[in-house]
Amino acid sequence: MHRLYVALTLIFAIFMDSVIFARFNILGVVPDFVLVVTVCVGILMGATEAAAVGCLTGLAIDVLFGKAVGVNAMAYMLAGLVGGIFYKKYFADNMLIPVATVAVCAFFKENFMALMTGLIGGSFNYFEMLATYIVPSALMSAALCLPVHLFLKPRVLRSSKKRYDRSAGGVK
């Protein structure tokens, strides 16, 4: 059941990123909703599942909207792996870990995308882009992390607990 919640949240995130945030943004800066969901999945479900989720979602985004297939897949997969580092390693009510992890992952993902853009021949002023897009986007993604994590956490943990109870020999 928790995979259903994750899948529906990812479909909603792709919709928000491609339709809503593309039209309604703040000075051209948008949060990365898919990255937020991928990192939250990593923190709640582990690195392996988050890397798979990030890779598949990134491939879907690359095929549907991108020009270079595999770039978003690699970026989201790495973000899921980083989120998975904190799986079962932090106090459950500490919201600082997911928010900080999303901010760092968004910062590195946007830098990675800038590097890939430069490698394929794009021309831009990096420091201007850093100040006007990369840092604000990372901060907006971190702010978006709070409601997403609060939405996913009880649903994923409830479904996971039932699965663990069954494997331990009984359902309560």
mmCIF file of N, CA and C in Angstrom, residues 35-97:
data_model
loop_
_atom_site.group_PDB
_atom_site.id
_atom_site.type_symbol
_atom_site.label_atom_id
_atom_site.label_comp_id
_atom_site.label_asym_id
_atom_site.label_seq_id
_atom_site.Cartn_x
_atom_site.Cartn_y
_atom_site.Cartn_z
ATOM 1 N N LEU A 35 12.181 15.864 -6.795
ATOM 2 C CA LEU A 35 13.358 15.671 -5.942
ATOM 3 C C LEU A 35 12.944 15.570 -4.475
ATOM 4 N N VAL A 36 12.006 16.396 -4.071
ATOM 5 C CA VAL A 36 11.521 16.370 -2.685
ATOM 6 C C VAL A 36 10.919 15.008 -2.363
ATOM 7 N N VAL A 37 10.079 14.502 -3.238
ATOM 8 C CA VAL A 37 9.447 13.198 -3.002
ATOM 9 C C VAL A 37 10.505 12.089 -2.993
ATOM 10 N N THR A 38 11.468 12.160 -3.895
ATOM 11 C CA THR A 38 12.505 11.130 -3.969
ATOM 12 C C THR A 38 13.345 11.095 -2.701
ATOM 13 N N VAL A 39 13.729 12.254 -2.196
ATOM 14 C CA VAL A 39 14.526 12.297 -0.963
ATOM 15 C C VAL A 39 13.689 11.821 0.227
ATOM 16 N N CYS A 40 12.430 12.224 0.290
ATOM 17 C CA CYS A 40 11.565 11.759 1.386
ATOM 18 C C CYS A 40 11.376 10.246 1.341
ATOM 19 N N VAL A 41 11.260 9.692 0.144
ATOM 20 C CA VAL A 41 11.163 8.231 0.014
ATOM 21 C C VAL A 41 12.453 7.586 0.514
ATOM 22 N N GLY A 42 13.585 8.167 0.209
ATOM 23 C CA GLY A 42 14.847 7.633 0.693
ATOM 24 C C GLY A 42 14.926 7.630 2.197
ATOM 25 N N ILE A 43 14.489 8.698 2.820
ATOM 26 C CA ILE A 43 14.540 8.797 4.278
ATOM 27 C C ILE A 43 13.553 7.827 4.919
ATOM 28 N N LEU A 44 12.402 7.631 4.294
ATOM 29 C CA LEU A 44 11.367 6.788 4.888
ATOM 30 C C LEU A 44 11.461 5.313 4.505
ATOM 31 N N MET A 45 12.017 5.005 3.314
ATOM 32 C CA MET A 45 11.987 3.628 2.837
ATOM 33 C C MET A 45 13.358 3.025 2.566
ATOM 34 N N GLY A 46 14.393 3.836 2.512
ATOM 35 C CA GLY A 46 15.723 3.304 2.278
ATOM 36 C C GLY A 46 16.284 3.694 0.922
ATOM 37 N N ALA A 47 17.586 3.536 0.805
ATOM 38 C CA ALA A 47 18.311 3.990 -0.379
ATOM 39 C C ALA A 47 17.962 3.190 -1.634
ATOM 40 N N THR A 48 17.796 1.894 -1.499
ATOM 41 C CA THR A 48 17.546 1.056 -2.671
ATOM 42 C C THR A 48 16.232 1.427 -3.346
ATOM 43 N N GLU A 49 15.167 1.511 -2.564
ATOM 44 C CA GLU A 49 13.867 1.849 -3.141
ATOM 45 C C GLU A 49 13.857 3.273 -3.670
ATOM 46 N N ALA A 50 14.511 4.195 -2.957
ATOM 47 C CA ALA A 50 14.536 5.586 -3.406
ATOM 48 C C ALA A 50 15.359 5.740 -4.677
ATOM 49 N N ALA A 51 16.447 5.008 -4.801
ATOM 50 C CA ALA A 51 17.246 5.072 -6.029
ATOM 51 C C ALA A 51 16.444 4.537 -7.213
ATOM 52 N N ALA A 52 15.700 3.460 -7.000
ATOM 53 C CA ALA A 52 14.855 2.919 -8.069
ATOM 54 C C ALA A 52 13.757 3.907 -8.436
ATOM 55 N N VAL A 53 13.124 4.489 -7.435
ATOM 56 C CA VAL A 53 12.075 5.477 -7.676
ATOM 57 C C VAL A 53 12.650 6.680 -8.424
ATOM 58 N N GLY A 54 13.792 7.178 -7.969
ATOM 59 C CA GLY A 54 14.417 8.326 -8.613
ATOM 60 C C GLY A 54 14.833 8.046 -10.039
ATOM 61 N N CYS A 55 15.407 6.872 -10.274
ATOM 62 C CA CYS A 55 15.844 6.510 -11.620
ATOM 63 C C CYS A 55 14.659 6.379 -12.573
ATOM 64 N N LEU A 56 13.620 5.681 -12.150
ATOM 65 C CA LEU A 56 12.446 5.496 -13.010
ATOM 66 C C LEU A 56 11.718 6.807 -13.263
ATOM 67 N N THR A 57 11.576 7.616 -12.227
ATOM 68 C CA THR A 57 10.907 8.897 -12.403
ATOM 69 C C THR A 57 11.738 9.830 -13.278
ATOM 70 N N GLY A 58 13.051 9.840 -13.065
ATOM 71 C CA GLY A 58 13.931 10.661 -13.893
ATOM 72 C C GLY A 58 13.900 10.243 -15.353
ATOM 73 N N LEU A 59 13.874 8.934 -15.599
ATOM 74 C CA LEU A 59 13.764 8.457 -16.982
ATOM 75 C C LEU A 59 12.447 8.892 -17.620
ATOM 76 N N ALA A 60 11.371 8.798 -16.846
ATOM 77 C CA ALA A 60 10.072 9.237 -17.373
ATOM 78 C C ALA A 60 10.100 10.730 -17.705
ATOM 79 N N ILE A 61 10.691 11.521 -16.838
ATOM 80 C CA ILE A 61 10.784 12.963 -17.090
ATOM 81 C C ILE A 61 11.670 13.234 -18.299
ATOM 82 N N ASP A 62 12.784 12.508 -18.413
ATOM 83 C CA ASP A 62 13.671 12.690 -19.567
ATOM 84 C C ASP A 62 12.976 12.341 -20.873
ATOM 85 N N VAL A 63 12.243 11.250 -20.879
ATOM 86 C CA VAL A 63 11.564 10.822 -22.104
ATOM 87 C C VAL A 63 10.432 11.791 -22.455
ATOM 88 N N LEU A 64 9.678 12.234 -21.449
ATOM 89 C CA LEU A 64 8.534 13.100 -21.726
ATOM 90 C C LEU A 64 8.916 14.546 -22.010
ATOM 91 N N PHE A 65 9.907 15.073 -21.288
ATOM 92 C CA PHE A 65 10.168 16.510 -21.353
ATOM 93 C C PHE A 65 11.598 16.889 -21.712
ATOM 94 N N GLY A 66 12.540 15.969 -21.596
ATOM 95 C CA GLY A 66 13.942 16.328 -21.736
ATOM 96 C C GLY A 66 14.489 16.134 -23.129
ATOM 97 N N LYS A 67 15.688 16.667 -23.324
ATOM 98 C CA LYS A 67 16.378 16.493 -24.593
ATOM 99 C C LYS A 67 17.460 15.435 -24.490
ATOM 100 N N ALA A 68 17.998 15.240 -23.299
ATOM 101 C CA ALA A 68 19.046 14.246 -23.080
ATOM 102 C C ALA A 68 18.510 13.186 -22.117
ATOM 103 N N VAL A 69 18.354 11.979 -22.592
ATOM 104 C CA VAL A 69 17.802 10.903 -21.767
ATOM 105 C C VAL A 69 18.870 10.402 -20.804
ATOM 106 N N GLY A 70 18.521 10.357 -19.540
ATOM 107 C CA GLY A 70 19.405 9.814 -18.523
ATOM 108 C C GLY A 70 19.955 10.833 -17.553
ATOM 109 N N VAL A 71 19.921 12.108 -17.902
ATOM 110 C CA VAL A 71 20.492 13.136 -17.025
ATOM 111 C C VAL A 71 19.650 13.296 -15.765
ATOM 112 N N ASN A 72 18.354 13.475 -15.904
ATOM 113 C CA ASN A 72 17.489 13.574 -14.731
ATOM 114 C C ASN A 72 17.446 12.260 -13.968
ATOM 115 N N ALA A 73 17.490 11.155 -14.679
ATOM 116 C CA ALA A 73 17.470 9.853 -14.019
ATOM 117 C C ALA A 73 18.666 9.703 -13.078
ATOM 118 N N MET A 74 19.827 10.106 -13.547
ATOM 119 C CA MET A 74 21.018 10.008 -12.704
ATOM 120 C C MET A 74 20.932 10.972 -11.520
ATOM 121 N N ALA A 75 20.459 12.181 -11.752
ATOM 122 C CA ALA A 75 20.365 13.167 -10.683
ATOM 123 C C ALA A 75 19.377 12.731 -9.598
ATOM 124 N N TYR A 76 18.207 12.249 -10.005
ATOM 125 C CA TYR A 76 17.206 11.813 -9.025
ATOM 126 C C TYR A 76 17.622 10.522 -8.325
ATOM 127 N N MET A 77 18.314 9.644 -9.028
ATOM 128 C CA MET A 77 18.796 8.421 -8.400
ATOM 129 C C MET A 77 19.812 8.753 -7.303
ATOM 130 N N LEU A 78 20.717 9.661 -7.580
ATOM 131 C CA LEU A 78 21.696 10.071 -6.570
ATOM 132 C C LEU A 78 21.024 10.757 -5.388
ATOM 133 N N ALA A 79 19.993 11.560 -5.654
ATOM 134 C CA ALA A 79 19.255 12.200 -4.567
ATOM 135 C C ALA A 79 18.569 11.156 -3.689
ATOM 136 N N GLY A 80 18.007 10.120 -4.295
ATOM 137 C CA GLY A 80 17.401 9.045 -3.515
ATOM 138 C C GLY A 80 18.419 8.303 -2.670
ATOM 139 N N LEU A 81 19.606 8.093 -3.223
ATOM 140 C CA LEU A 81 20.669 7.440 -2.446
ATOM 141 C C LEU A 81 21.094 8.289 -1.261
ATOM 142 N N VAL A 82 21.208 9.583 -1.470
ATOM 143 C CA VAL A 82 21.594 10.475 -0.369
ATOM 144 C C VAL A 82 20.510 10.489 0.701
ATOM 145 N N GLY A 83 19.255 10.552 0.290
ATOM 146 C CA GLY A 83 18.163 10.489 1.267
ATOM 147 C C GLY A 83 18.167 9.178 2.021
ATOM 148 N N GLY A 84 18.526 8.091 1.352
ATOM 149 C CA GLY A 84 18.561 6.783 1.993
ATOM 150 C C GLY A 84 19.633 6.632 3.047
ATOM 151 N N ILE A 85 20.623 7.514 3.041
ATOM 152 C CA ILE A 85 21.653 7.486 4.088
ATOM 153 C C ILE A 85 21.025 7.654 5.463
ATOM 154 N N PHE A 86 19.944 8.427 5.547
ATOM 155 C CA PHE A 86 19.314 8.732 6.830
ATOM 156 C C PHE A 86 18.190 7.762 7.193
ATOM 157 N N TYR A 87 18.017 6.717 6.416
ATOM 158 C CA TYR A 87 16.972 5.732 6.693
ATOM 159 C C TYR A 87 17.222 5.062 8.044
ATOM 160 N N LYS A 88 16.272 5.182 8.946
ATOM 161 C CA LYS A 88 16.323 4.607 10.299
ATOM 162 C C LYS A 88 17.524 5.093 11.110
ATOM 163 N N LYS A 89 18.037 6.290 10.808
ATOM 164 C CA LYS A 89 19.191 6.770 11.548
ATOM 165 C C LYS A 89 18.954 8.126 12.205
ATOM 166 N N TYR A 90 17.769 8.606 12.269
ATOM 167 C CA TYR A 90 17.504 9.878 12.913
ATOM 168 C C TYR A 90 16.229 9.768 13.733
ATOM 169 N N PHE A 91 16.087 10.683 14.671
ATOM 170 C CA PHE A 91 14.904 10.709 15.512
ATOM 171 C C PHE A 91 13.687 11.002 14.649
ATOM 172 N N ALA A 92 12.650 10.234 14.772
ATOM 173 C CA ALA A 92 11.513 10.265 13.851
ATOM 174 C C ALA A 92 10.809 11.614 13.769
ATOM 175 N N ASP A 93 10.813 12.397 14.833
ATOM 176 C CA ASP A 93 10.111 13.672 14.803
ATOM 177 C C ASP A 93 11.004 14.834 14.410
ATOM 178 N N ASN A 94 12.259 14.586 14.091
ATOM 179 C CA ASN A 94 13.189 15.638 13.699
ATOM 180 C C ASN A 94 12.968 15.981 12.228
ATOM 181 N N MET A 95 12.390 17.132 11.972
ATOM 182 C CA MET A 95 12.098 17.541 10.601
ATOM 183 C C MET A 95 13.275 18.256 9.952
ATOM 184 N N LEU A 96 14.295 18.570 10.718
ATOM 185 C CA LEU A 96 15.448 19.278 10.171
ATOM 186 C C LEU A 96 16.221 18.406 9.182
ATOM 187 N N ILE A 97 16.321 17.107 9.443
ATOM 188 C CA ILE A 97 17.079 16.200 8.576
ATOM 189 C C ILE A 97 16.484 16.143 7.169
#
